[in-house]
Amino acid sequence: MKSKILKVVSIITIVPFAIQFIIKQRKKSILRKKVLADGTNDYEGTAKNIANSISKSRSLYKELITKVHPNNFNDDRIELATELSSKITKAKRNYEELIKLKIEVEEFINTKTD
């Protein structure tokens, strides 16, 4: 009698954890399918970009936008600064894209006017 009660209690204890695990796995699977539906085959890279975008994109955005804000330029580079500023704002929440734009910003800053 005691062994039957122990089995029932152990099953009742384990079932909620198993259900929770299955639900978590399904959610991950659904997220993976959504990410891969965008046409990318690199789920890990996309997931890494999402994580970096959440944690690092804001500070990088602020750094870049302050460097190329059109009000900082009085010469013929205002047009290019406006264009770069627009690209940076568009990529505000995409860390990978901001990293690419950082290179463009550095080249822009390092170029001298004729």
One Martini backbone bead per residue (centre of mass of N, CA, C, O) as a GRO file, in nm:
protein
  114
    1MET     BB    1   0.057   0.063  -0.022
    2LYS     BB    2   0.300   0.259   0.007
    3SER     BB    3   0.412   0.225  -0.283
    4LYS     BB    4   0.164   0.340  -0.430
    5ILE     BB    5   0.170   0.619  -0.300
    6LEU     BB    6   0.456   0.695  -0.391
    7LYS     BB    7   0.402   0.678  -0.693
    8VAL     BB    8   0.178   0.888  -0.706
    9VAL     BB    9   0.338   1.122  -0.583
   10SER     BB   10   0.570   1.122  -0.789
   11ILE     BB   11   0.394   1.174  -1.036
   12ILE     BB   12   0.265   1.438  -0.936
   13THR     BB   13   0.542   1.584  -0.916
   14ILE     BB   14   0.653   1.544  -1.218
   15VAL     BB   15   0.438   1.647  -1.420
   16PRO     BB   16   0.470   1.961  -1.405
   17PHE     BB   17   0.766   1.961  -1.505
   18ALA     BB   18   0.714   1.826  -1.777
   19ILE     BB   19   0.517   2.036  -1.886
   20GLN     BB   20   0.705   2.279  -1.864
   21PHE     BB   21   0.923   2.168  -2.054
   22ILE     BB   22   0.746   2.134  -2.307
   23ILE     BB   23   0.661   2.430  -2.333
   24LYS     BB   24   0.946   2.548  -2.364
   25GLN     BB   25   1.022   2.391  -2.622
   26ARG     BB   26   0.795   2.504  -2.800
   27LYS     BB   27   0.873   2.801  -2.784
   28LYS     BB   28   1.150   2.765  -2.913
   29SER     BB   29   1.050   2.646  -3.178
   30ILE     BB   30   0.876   2.886  -3.264
   31LEU     BB   31   1.104   3.094  -3.266
   32ARG     BB   32   1.286   2.953  -3.468
   33LYS     BB   33   1.080   2.958  -3.702
   34LYS     BB   34   1.054   3.267  -3.718
   35VAL     BB   35   1.349   3.329  -3.776
   36LEU     BB   36   1.378   3.135  -4.030
   37ALA     BB   37   1.146   3.276  -4.202
   38ASP     BB   38   1.336   3.529  -4.287
   39GLY     BB   39   1.587   3.356  -4.450
   40THR     BB   40   1.765   3.239  -4.234
   41ASN     BB   41   2.020   2.988  -4.127
   42ASP     BB   42   2.124   3.159  -3.864
   43TYR     BB   43   2.024   3.125  -3.554
   44GLU     BB   44   2.262   3.196  -3.365
   45GLY     BB   45   2.329   3.472  -3.491
   46THR     BB   46   2.051   3.595  -3.446
   47ALA     BB   47   2.040   3.556  -3.141
   48LYS     BB   48   2.294   3.724  -3.083
   49ASN     BB   49   2.187   3.988  -3.205
   50ILE     BB   50   1.950   4.018  -3.016
   51ALA     BB   51   2.112   4.032  -2.755
   52ASN     BB   52   2.293   4.272  -2.841
   53SER     BB   53   2.063   4.468  -2.902
   54ILE     BB   54   1.959   4.482  -2.614
   55SER     BB   55   2.249   4.556  -2.465
   56LYS     BB   56   2.430   4.751  -2.698
   57SER     BB   57   2.282   4.951  -2.900
   58ARG     BB   58   2.236   5.214  -2.742
   59SER     BB   59   2.532   5.305  -2.698
   60LEU     BB   60   2.617   5.297  -2.996
   61TYR     BB   61   2.411   5.493  -3.102
   62LYS     BB   62   2.499   5.739  -2.935
   63GLU     BB   63   2.787   5.751  -3.038
   64LEU     BB   64   2.723   5.786  -3.344
   65ILE     BB   65   2.520   6.026  -3.344
   66THR     BB   66   2.720   6.235  -3.217
   67LYS     BB   67   2.935   6.228  -3.450
   68VAL     BB   68   2.704   6.279  -3.712
   69HIS     BB   69   2.567   6.523  -3.654
   70PRO     BB   70   2.480   6.787  -3.855
   71ASN     BB   71   2.543   7.018  -3.638
   72ASN     BB   72   2.870   6.954  -3.647
   73PHE     BB   73   2.849   7.079  -3.945
   74ASN     BB   74   2.962   7.340  -4.198
   75ASP     BB   75   3.002   7.185  -4.447
   76ASP     BB   76   2.972   6.956  -4.718
   77ARG     BB   77   2.906   6.712  -4.496
   78ILE     BB   78   2.603   6.732  -4.422
   79GLU     BB   79   2.474   6.531  -4.614
   80LEU     BB   80   2.628   6.279  -4.515
   81ALA     BB   81   2.544   6.310  -4.218
   82THR     BB   82   2.243   6.277  -4.269
   83GLU     BB   83   2.257   5.996  -4.392
   84LEU     BB   84   2.397   5.854  -4.156
   85SER     BB   85   2.190   5.932  -3.942
   86SER     BB   86   1.958   5.776  -4.077
   87LYS     BB   87   2.085   5.493  -4.068
   88ILE     BB   88   2.122   5.482  -3.761
   89THR     BB   89   1.824   5.513  -3.687
   90LYS     BB   90   1.726   5.262  -3.842
   91ALA     BB   91   1.956   5.077  -3.667
   92LYS     BB   92   1.908   5.113  -3.354
   93ARG     BB   93   1.821   4.777  -3.300
   94ASN     BB   94   2.094   4.685  -3.475
   95TYR     BB   95   2.399   4.579  -3.407
   96GLU     BB   96   2.527   4.484  -3.673
   97GLU     BB   97   2.463   4.744  -3.830
   98LEU     BB   98   2.616   4.938  -3.638
   99ILE     BB   99   2.895   4.820  -3.688
  100LYS     BB  100   2.905   4.892  -3.987
  101LEU     BB  101   2.856   5.202  -3.940
  102LYS     BB  102   3.111   5.261  -3.777
  103ILE     BB  103   3.302   5.248  -4.016
  104GLU     BB  104   3.174   5.480  -4.175
  105VAL     BB  105   3.215   5.695  -3.956
  106GLU     BB  106   3.523   5.682  -3.941
  107GLU     BB  107   3.568   5.760  -4.237
  108PHE     BB  108   3.420   6.030  -4.222
  109ILE     BB  109   3.592   6.162  -3.999
  110ASN     BB  110   3.879   6.114  -4.153
  111THR     BB  111   3.782   6.298  -4.362
  112LYS     BB  112   3.870   6.557  -4.563
  113THR     BB  113   3.831   6.855  -4.685
  114ASP     BB  114   3.909   7.034  -4.988
   0.00000   0.00000   0.00000
